[in-house]
Coordinates of C-alpha atoms and ligand atoms in Angstrom, one line a residue:
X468 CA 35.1 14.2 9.0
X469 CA 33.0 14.1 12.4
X470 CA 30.3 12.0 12.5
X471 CA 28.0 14.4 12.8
X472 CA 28.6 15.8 9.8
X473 CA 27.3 13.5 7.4
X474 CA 24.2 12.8 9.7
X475 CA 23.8 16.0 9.2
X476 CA 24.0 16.5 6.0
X477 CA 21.5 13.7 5.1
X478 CA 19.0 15.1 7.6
X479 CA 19.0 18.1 5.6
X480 CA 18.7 15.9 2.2
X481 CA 15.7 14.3 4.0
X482 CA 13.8 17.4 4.5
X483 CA 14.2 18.8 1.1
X484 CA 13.0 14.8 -0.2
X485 CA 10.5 15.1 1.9
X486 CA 9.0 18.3 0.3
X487 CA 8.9 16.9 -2.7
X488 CA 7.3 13.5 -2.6
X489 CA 4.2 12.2 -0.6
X490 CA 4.5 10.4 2.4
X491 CA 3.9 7.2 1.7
X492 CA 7.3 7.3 -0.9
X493 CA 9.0 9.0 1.3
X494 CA 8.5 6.0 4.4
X495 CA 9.0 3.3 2.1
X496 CA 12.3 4.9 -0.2
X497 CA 14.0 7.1 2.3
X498 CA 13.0 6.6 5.7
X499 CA 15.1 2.8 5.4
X500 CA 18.3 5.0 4.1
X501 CA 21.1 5.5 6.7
X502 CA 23.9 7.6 5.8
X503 CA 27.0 6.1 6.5
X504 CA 29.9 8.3 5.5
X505 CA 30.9 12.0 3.9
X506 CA 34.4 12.1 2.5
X507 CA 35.4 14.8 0.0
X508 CA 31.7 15.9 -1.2
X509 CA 30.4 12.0 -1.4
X510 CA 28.3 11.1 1.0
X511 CA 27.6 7.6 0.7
X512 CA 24.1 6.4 1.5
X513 CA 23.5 2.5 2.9
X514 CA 20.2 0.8 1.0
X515 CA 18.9 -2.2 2.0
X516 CA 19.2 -4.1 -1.0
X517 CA 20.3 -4.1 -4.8
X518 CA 16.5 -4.2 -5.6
X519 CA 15.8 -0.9 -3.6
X520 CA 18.9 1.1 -4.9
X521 CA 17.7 0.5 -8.5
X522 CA 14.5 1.5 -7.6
X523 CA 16.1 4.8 -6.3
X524 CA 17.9 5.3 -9.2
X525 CA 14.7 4.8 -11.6
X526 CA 12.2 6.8 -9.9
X527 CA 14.2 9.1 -7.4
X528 CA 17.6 10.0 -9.7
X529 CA 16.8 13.7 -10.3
X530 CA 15.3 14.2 -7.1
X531 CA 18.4 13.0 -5.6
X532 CA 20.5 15.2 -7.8
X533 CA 18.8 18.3 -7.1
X534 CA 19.2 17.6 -3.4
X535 CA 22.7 16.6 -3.6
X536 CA 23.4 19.4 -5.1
X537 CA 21.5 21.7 -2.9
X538 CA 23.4 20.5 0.3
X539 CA 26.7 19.6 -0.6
X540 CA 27.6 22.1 -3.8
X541 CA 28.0 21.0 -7.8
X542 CA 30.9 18.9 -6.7
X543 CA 28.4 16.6 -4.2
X544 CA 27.9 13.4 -5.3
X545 CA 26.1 10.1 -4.0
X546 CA 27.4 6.8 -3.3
X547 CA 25.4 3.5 -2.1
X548 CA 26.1 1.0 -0.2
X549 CA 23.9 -2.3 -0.6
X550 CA 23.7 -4.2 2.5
X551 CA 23.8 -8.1 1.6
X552 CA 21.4 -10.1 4.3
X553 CA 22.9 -13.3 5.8
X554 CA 19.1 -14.6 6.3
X555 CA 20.3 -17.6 8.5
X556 CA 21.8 -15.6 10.8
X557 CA 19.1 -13.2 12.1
X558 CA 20.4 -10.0 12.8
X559 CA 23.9 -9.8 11.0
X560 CA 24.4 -8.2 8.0
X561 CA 27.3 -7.6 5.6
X562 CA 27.7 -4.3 4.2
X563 CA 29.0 -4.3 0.8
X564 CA 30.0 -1.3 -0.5
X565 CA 30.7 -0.4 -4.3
X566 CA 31.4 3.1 -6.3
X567 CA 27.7 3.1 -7.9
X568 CA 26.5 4.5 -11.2
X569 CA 24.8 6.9 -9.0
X570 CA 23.8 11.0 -9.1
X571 CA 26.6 12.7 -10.0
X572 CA 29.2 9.9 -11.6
X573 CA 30.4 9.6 -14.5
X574 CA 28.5 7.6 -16.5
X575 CA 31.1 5.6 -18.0
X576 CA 31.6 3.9 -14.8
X577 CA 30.4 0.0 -15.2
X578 CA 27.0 -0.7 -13.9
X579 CA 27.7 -3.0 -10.6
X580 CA 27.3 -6.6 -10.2
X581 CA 25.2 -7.7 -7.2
X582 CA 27.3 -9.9 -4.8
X583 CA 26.4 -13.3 -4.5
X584 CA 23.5 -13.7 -1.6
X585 CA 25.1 -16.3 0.6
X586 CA 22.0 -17.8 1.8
X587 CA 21.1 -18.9 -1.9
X588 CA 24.1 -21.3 -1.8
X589 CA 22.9 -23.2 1.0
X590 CA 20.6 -26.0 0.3
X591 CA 17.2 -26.1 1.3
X592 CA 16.7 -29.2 3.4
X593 CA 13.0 -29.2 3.3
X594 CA 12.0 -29.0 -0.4
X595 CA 13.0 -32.6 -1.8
X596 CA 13.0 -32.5 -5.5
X597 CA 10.0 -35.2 -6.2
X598 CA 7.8 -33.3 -3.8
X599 CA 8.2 -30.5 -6.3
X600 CA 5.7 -31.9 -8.8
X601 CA 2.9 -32.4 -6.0
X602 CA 0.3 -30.3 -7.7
X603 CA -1.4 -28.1 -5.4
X604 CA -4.6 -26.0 -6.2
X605 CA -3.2 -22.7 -5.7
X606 CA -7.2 -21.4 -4.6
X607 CA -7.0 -18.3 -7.0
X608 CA -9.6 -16.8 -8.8
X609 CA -8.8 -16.6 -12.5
X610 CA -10.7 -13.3 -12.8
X611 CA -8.7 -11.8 -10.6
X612 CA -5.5 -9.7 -12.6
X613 CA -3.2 -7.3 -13.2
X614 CA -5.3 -6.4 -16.6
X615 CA -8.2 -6.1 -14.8
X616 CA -6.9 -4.0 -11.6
X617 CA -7.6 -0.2 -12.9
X618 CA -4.4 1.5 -11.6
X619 CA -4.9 4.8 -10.4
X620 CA -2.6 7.3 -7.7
X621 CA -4.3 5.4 -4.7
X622 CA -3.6 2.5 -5.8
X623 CA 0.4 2.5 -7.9
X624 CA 2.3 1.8 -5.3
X625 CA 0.9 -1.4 -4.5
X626 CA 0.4 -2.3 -7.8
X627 CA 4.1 -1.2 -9.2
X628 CA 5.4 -3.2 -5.3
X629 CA 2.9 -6.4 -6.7
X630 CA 3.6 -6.5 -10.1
X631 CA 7.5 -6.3 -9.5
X632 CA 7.3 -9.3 -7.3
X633 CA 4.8 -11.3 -9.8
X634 CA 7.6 -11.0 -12.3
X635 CA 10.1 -11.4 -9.9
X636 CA 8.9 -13.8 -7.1
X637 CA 10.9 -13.9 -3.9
X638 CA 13.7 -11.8 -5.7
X639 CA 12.6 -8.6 -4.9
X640 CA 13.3 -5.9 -1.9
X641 CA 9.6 -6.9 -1.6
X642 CA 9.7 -10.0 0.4
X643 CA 7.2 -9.8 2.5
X644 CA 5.1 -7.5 -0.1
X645 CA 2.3 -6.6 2.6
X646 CA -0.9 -4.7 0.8
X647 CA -3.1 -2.8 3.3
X648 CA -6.2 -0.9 3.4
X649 CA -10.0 -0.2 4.3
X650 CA -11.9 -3.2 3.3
X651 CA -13.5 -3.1 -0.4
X652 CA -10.3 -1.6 -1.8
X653 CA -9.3 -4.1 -3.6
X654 CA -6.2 -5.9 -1.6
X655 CA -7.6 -9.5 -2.7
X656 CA -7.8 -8.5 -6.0
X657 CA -4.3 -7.6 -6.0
X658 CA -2.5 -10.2 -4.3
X659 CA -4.6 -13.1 -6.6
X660 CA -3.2 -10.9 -9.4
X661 CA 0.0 -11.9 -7.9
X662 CA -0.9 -15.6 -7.7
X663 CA -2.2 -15.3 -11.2
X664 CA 0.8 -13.4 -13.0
X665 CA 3.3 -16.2 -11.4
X666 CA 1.3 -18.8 -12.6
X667 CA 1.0 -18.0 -16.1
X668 CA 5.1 -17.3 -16.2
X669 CA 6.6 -20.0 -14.1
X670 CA 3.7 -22.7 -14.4
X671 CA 6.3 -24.7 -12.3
X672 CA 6.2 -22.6 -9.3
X673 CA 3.7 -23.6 -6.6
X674 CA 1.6 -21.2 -6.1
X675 CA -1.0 -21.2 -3.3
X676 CA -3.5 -18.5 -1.9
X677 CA -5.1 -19.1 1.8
X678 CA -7.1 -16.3 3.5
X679 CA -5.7 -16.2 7.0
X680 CA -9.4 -17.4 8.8
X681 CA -8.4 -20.9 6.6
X682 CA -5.4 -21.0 7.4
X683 CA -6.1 -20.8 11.3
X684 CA -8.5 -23.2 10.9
X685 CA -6.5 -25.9 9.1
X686 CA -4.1 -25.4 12.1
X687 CA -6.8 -26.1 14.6
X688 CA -7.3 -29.0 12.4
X689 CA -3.9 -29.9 12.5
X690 CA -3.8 -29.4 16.3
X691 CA -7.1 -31.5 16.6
X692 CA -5.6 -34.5 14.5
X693 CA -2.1 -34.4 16.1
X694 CA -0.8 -33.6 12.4
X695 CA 1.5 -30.4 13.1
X696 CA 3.7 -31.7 10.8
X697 CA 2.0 -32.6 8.0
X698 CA 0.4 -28.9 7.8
X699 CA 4.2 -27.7 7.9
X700 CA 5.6 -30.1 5.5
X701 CA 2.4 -28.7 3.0
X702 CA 3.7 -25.2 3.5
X703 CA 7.4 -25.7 3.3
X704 CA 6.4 -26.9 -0.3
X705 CA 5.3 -23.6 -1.2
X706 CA 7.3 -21.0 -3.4
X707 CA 4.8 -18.1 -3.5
X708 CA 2.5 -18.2 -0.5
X709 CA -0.4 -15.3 -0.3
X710 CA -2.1 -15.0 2.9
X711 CA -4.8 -12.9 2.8
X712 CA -6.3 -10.9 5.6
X713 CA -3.3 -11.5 8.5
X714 CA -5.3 -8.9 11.2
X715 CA -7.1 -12.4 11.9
X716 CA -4.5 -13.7 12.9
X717 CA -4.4 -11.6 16.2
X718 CA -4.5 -13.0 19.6
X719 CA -4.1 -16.6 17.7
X720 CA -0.4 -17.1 19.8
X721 CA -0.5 -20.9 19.0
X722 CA -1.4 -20.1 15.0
X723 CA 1.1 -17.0 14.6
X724 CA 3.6 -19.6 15.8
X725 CA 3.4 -21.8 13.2
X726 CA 3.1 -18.9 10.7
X727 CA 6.2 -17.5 12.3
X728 CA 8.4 -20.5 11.2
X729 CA 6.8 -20.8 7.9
X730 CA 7.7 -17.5 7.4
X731 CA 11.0 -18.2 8.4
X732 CA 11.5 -21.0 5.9
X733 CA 10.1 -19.8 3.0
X734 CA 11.7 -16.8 3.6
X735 CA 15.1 -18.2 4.1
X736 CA 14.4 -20.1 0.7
X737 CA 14.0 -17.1 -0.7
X738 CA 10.5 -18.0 -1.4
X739 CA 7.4 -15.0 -2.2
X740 CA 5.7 -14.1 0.7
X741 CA 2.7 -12.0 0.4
X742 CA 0.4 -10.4 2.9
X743 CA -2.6 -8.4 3.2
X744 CA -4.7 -6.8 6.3
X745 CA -7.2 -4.2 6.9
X746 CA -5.0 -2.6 9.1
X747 CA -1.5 -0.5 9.0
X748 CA 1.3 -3.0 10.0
X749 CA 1.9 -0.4 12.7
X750 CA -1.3 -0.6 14.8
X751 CA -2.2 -4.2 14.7
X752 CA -2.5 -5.8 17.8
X753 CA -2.2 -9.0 19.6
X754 CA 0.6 -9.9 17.6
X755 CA 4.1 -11.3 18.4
X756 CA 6.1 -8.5 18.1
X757 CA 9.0 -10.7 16.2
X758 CA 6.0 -11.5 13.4
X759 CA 5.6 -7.7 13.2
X760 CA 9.2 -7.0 12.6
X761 CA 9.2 -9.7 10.3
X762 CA 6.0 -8.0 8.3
X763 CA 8.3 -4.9 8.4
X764 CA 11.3 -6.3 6.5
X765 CA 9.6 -6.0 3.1
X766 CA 7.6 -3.2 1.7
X767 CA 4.0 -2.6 3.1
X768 CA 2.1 -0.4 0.9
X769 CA -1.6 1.0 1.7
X770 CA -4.2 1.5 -1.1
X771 CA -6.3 4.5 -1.0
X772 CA -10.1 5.0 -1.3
X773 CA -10.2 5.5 -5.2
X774 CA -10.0 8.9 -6.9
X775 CA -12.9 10.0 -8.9
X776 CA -11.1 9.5 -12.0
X777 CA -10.3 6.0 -10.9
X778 CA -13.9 5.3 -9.8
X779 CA -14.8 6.6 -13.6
X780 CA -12.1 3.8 -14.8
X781 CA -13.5 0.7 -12.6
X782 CA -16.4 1.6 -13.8
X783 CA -15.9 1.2 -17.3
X784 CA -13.9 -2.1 -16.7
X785 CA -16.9 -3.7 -14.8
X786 CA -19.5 -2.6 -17.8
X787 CA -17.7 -4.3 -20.3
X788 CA -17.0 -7.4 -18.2
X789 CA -20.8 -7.1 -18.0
X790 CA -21.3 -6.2 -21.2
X791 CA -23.7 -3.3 -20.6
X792 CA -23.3 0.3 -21.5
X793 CA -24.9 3.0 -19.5
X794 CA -25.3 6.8 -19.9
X795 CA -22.4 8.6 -19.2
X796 CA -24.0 11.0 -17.2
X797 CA -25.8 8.1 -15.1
X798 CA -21.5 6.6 -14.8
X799 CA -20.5 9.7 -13.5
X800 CA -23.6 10.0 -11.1
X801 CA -22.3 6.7 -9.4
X802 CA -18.5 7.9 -9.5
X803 CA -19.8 11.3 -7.5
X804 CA -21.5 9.1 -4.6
X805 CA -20.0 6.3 -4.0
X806 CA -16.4 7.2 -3.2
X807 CA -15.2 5.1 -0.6
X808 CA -15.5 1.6 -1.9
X809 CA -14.7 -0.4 -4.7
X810 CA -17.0 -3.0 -3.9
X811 CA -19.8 -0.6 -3.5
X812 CA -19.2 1.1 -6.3
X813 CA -19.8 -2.6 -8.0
X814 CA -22.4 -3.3 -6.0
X815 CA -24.4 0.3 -7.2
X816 CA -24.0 -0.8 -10.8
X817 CA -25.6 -4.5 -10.1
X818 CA -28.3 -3.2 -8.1
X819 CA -28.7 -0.9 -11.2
X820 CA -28.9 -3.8 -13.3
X821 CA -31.5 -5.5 -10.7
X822 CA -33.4 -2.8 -10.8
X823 CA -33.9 -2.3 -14.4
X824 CA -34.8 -5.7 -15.5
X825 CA -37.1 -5.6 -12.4
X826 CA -39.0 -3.0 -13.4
X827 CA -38.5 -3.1 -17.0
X828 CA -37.2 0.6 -16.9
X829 CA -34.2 1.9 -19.1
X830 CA -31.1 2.4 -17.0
X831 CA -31.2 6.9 -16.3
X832 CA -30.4 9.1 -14.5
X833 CA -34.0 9.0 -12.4
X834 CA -33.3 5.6 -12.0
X835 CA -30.0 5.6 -10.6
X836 CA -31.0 8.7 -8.7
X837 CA -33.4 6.1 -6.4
X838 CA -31.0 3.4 -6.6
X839 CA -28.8 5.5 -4.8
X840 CA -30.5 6.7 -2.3
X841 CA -30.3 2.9 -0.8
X842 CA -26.3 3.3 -0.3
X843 CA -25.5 7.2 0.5
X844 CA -27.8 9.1 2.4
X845 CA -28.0 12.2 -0.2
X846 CA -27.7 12.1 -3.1
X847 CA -25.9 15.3 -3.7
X848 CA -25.7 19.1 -5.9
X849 CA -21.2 19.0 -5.8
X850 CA -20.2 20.5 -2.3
X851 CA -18.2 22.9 -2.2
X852 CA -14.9 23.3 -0.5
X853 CA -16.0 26.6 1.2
X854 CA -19.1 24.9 2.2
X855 CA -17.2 21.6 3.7
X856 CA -14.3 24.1 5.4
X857 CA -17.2 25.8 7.1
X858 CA -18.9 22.8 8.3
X859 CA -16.2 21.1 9.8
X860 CA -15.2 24.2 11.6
X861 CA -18.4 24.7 12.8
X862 CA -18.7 21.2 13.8
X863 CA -15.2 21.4 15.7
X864 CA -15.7 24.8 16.9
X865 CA -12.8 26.3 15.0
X866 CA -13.0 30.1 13.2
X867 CA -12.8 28.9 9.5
X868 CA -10.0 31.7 8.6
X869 CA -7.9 29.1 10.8
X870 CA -7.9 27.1 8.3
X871 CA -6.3 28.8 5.9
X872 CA -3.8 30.4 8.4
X873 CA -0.4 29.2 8.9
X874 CA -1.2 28.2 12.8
X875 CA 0.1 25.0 13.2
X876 CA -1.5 24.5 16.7
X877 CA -3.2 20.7 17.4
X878 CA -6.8 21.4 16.7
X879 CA -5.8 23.8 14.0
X880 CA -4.3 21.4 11.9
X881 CA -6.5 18.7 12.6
X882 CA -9.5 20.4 11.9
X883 CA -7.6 21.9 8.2
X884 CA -7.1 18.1 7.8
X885 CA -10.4 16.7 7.9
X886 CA -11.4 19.7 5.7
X887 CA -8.6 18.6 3.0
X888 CA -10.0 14.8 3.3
X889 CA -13.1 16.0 2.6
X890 CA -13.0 18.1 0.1
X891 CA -10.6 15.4 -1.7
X892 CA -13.6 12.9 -1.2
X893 CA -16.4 14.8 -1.9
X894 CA -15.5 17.5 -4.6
X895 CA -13.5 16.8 -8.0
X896 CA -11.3 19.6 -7.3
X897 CA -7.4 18.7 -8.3
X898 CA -5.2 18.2 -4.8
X899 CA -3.0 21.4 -6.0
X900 CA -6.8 23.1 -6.4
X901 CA -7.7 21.8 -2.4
X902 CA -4.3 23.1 -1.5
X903 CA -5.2 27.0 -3.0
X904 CA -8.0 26.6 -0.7
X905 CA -6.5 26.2 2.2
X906 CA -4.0 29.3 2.6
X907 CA -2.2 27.9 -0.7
X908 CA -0.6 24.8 0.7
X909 CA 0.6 22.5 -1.7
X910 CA -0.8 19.1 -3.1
X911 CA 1.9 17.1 -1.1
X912 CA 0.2 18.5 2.4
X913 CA -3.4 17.7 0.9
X914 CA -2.0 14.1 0.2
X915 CA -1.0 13.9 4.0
X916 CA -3.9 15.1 5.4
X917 CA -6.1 12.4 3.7
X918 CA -3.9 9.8 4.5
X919 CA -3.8 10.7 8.4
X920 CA -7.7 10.7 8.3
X921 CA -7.7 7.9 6.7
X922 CA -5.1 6.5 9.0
X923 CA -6.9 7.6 12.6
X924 CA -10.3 6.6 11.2
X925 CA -8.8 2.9 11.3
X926 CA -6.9 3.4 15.1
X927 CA -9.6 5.7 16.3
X928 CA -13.0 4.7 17.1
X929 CA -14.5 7.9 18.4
X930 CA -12.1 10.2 15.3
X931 CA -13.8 7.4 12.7
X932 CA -17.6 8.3 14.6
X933 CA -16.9 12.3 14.4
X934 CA -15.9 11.5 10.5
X935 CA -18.8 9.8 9.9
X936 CA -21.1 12.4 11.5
X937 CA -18.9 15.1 9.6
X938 CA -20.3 13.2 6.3
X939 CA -23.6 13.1 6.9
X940 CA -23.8 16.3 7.5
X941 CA -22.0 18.1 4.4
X942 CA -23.9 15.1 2.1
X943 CA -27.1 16.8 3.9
X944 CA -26.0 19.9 3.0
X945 CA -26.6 19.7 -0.6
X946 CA -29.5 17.8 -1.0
Ligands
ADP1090 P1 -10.4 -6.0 -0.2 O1 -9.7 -7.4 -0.3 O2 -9.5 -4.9 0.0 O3 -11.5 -6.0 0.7 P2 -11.3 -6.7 -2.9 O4 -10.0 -7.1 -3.5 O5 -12.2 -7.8 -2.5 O6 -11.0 -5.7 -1.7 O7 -12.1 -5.8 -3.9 C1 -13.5 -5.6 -3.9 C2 -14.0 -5.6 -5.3 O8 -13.5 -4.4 -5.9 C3 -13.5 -6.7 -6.1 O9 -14.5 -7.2 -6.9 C4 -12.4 -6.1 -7.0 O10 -12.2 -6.8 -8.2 C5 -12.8 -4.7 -7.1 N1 -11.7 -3.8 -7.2 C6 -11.0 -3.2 -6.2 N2 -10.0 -2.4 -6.7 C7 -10.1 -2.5 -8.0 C8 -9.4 -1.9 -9.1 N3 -8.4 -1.0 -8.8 N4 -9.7 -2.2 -10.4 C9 -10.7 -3.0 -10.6 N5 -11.4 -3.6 -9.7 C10 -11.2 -3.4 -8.4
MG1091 MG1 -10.1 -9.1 0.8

């Protein structure tokens, strides 16, 4: 068939995935996918790993079906094609391809067997088996774990990406597993999980977590003490290294070197590499760009501002850690105002605390009221989603029955945006409830808007100022 065709074809397939997952999925499943042929109704799909097509075939397998059969007829089917990395030399790559177990087959067909990754049967020079039982203070906090990470939407992917390469180090599609969001969101937490979870099931594995301001540090040490090699040897010796915080890194040439070839050899080695920043791998700057692509060969994953139903959850974790119990009411009062942060939402129920052993008062509604009023700047009646759709139009000089048109002009849709993120943040209305709102839109588009707020509020100084200004005035609003 022409080549076209099968481009085609998955183009098509894309758009109807698209529709039907949010956009964080659909970047981190499909966007990697290349269609490679179409013979006789199969159109055969290449996946980057073994890891990533079972992935597809556990979450994605009816989605896939339907779509399959919407482009190509009942007769479509699927086929994948695993590509098989040669990591020692960069750039070439063997596509293997099998008959899979896939949409439409017959399920008789044997499940596949992986091919045998190449670069496992070279030997590792650097990792000398006495060094192996060096014991090195991995630096993690023990209270920091999957148990104690509430999981909610904003946060699943990350988790689910984590947790796989905990129980999996360095085997995974996820290597480098990179974990970003807005600070206070709980990306330490996470990744010490990691550290934490490999510990307690490979106590032989060398685990070691290093915040990437350390790290820098120990290199200027290094540099300082003309012992270059001695901080390399340490890291080669590592099988699940966790930096934490990699947007310091930026503008440090001389430090993202050296990082750059550790990265390389554990990575070769087939060794965990995980990575967090407060900002989207995308829009960091004053980086090597070959680090960047090298961030990019794994799975990033972004964790959300908390839901309120989340918010609720943390809450009740951190109260029994504490061992208090509060009012309901006076729990849900914190989970309406602080909605941003997870460390503020923490810090809310220890100034609580403070507060009531200060003044000898029992912990109430009153009392939280004028706790509060020291971290948001209203303490709020619920907004509305008419009242916040108004506002923002107002604000951007917009007539609000824009908003709920189908215009898709610039200003249009940026301003309907903001209102989604808004109301997402500041009401409890269900995303499928935000969408009615808007000229009946559905909860996929509502999940879009507030991640491409949430997104220019991190590249965009003066978006992030108008944001802020947005908030204070609908919080103002209602009090
Ligand atoms: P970040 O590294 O993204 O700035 P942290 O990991 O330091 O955020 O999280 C801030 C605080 O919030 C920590 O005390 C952490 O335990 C807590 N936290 C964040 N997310 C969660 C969650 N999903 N469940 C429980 N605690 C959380
Ligand atoms: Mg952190």
């Amino acid at each position: 068939m022409a080549e076209v065709d099968y481009t085609a074809v998955w183009e098509k397939c894309l758009e109807i995935i698209k529709d039907n997952i949010n956009t964080q999925s659909y970047q981190t499943w499909f966007e990697p996918i290349r269609p490679i042929r179409l013979e006789k109704n199969v159109l055969t799909i290449q996946v980057p790993s073994q890891f990533f097509y079972e992935w597809l075939e556990e979450h994605y397998v009816s989605l896939l079906r339907k779509t399959i059969r919407q482009t190509l007829g009942a007769e479509g089917r699927l086929e994948y094609s695993v590509i098989v990395e040669n990591n020692f030399e960069e750039g070439k790559s063997y596509a293997v391809s099998f008959p899979t177990s896939s949409v439409e087959v017959n399920p008789k067909n044997p499940p596949v067997s992986m091919p045998v990754n190449i670069s496992r049967a070279i030997p590792n020079p650097f990792v000398i088996p006495g060094l192996k039982k060096v014991s090195i203070d991995p630096q993690l906090n023990p209270a920091y774990t999957f148990e104690n990470f509430v999981e909610g939407e904003s946060n699943r992917m990350a988790r689910s990406a984590a947790y796989a390469a905990a129980m999996k180090p360095g085997q995974t599609a996820f290597n480098p597993i990179l974990i970003h969001s807005n600070s206070g969101l709980g990306k330490t937490h996470l990744v010490q999980a990691i550290g934490n979870q490999v510990k307690m099931n490979f106590p032989n594995k060398i685990v070691l977590y290093v915040n990437a301001e350390k790290f820098i540090s120990q290199y200027v040490e290094a540099v300082k003490d003309k012992n270059i090699t001695d901080f390399l040897n340490f890291y080669r010796l590592i099988d699940v290294l966790i930096v934490d915080d990699i947007h310091f890194l930026s503008d440090k040439e001389k430090t993202q070197d050296a990082f750059f070839h550790i990265f390389n050899e554990l990575h070769q080695a087939n060794k965990q590499i995980v990575l967090t920043s407060d900002i989207p791998p995308k829009d960091l700057k004053g980086f090597e760009e070959r680090l960047i692509s090298r961030f990019k060969w794994g799975l990033s994953a972004e964790i959300l501002p908390p839901e309120y139903d989340t918010r609720m959850a943390i809450l009740h974790v951190k109260m029994r850690k504490e061992g208090i119990e509060l009012p309901q009411e006076v729990i849900e009062y914190i989970a309406h105002n602080i909605t941003s942060n997870v460390r503020e939402l923490e810090g809310a129920l220890v100034s609580l605390l403070a507060q009531s052993t200060l003044n000898r008062k029992e912990i109430d509604l009153a009392l939280a009221r004028q706790m509060m009023k020291n971290f948001v700047r209203s303490v709020s009646k619920e907004v509305s989603i008419e009242s916040i759709q108004k506002l923002v139009c107002d604000y951007l000089k917009i007539p609000i029955d824009q908003v709920k048109a189908k215009t898709r002009k610039r200003e249009i849709v940026q301003a309907r945006q903001i209102a989604m993120f808004f109301s997402k943040e500041m009401t409890k209305s269900s995303l499928k409830s935000i969408g009615m709102h808007f000229g009946g839109r559905d909860h996929s588009t509502v999940i879009h808007a507030v991640q491409t707020v949430n997104d220019l509020m991190v590249t965009d100084k003066e978006f992030k100022g108008h944001i802020e200004e947005l908030k204070k005035r609908i919080s103002m609003s209602t009090s």
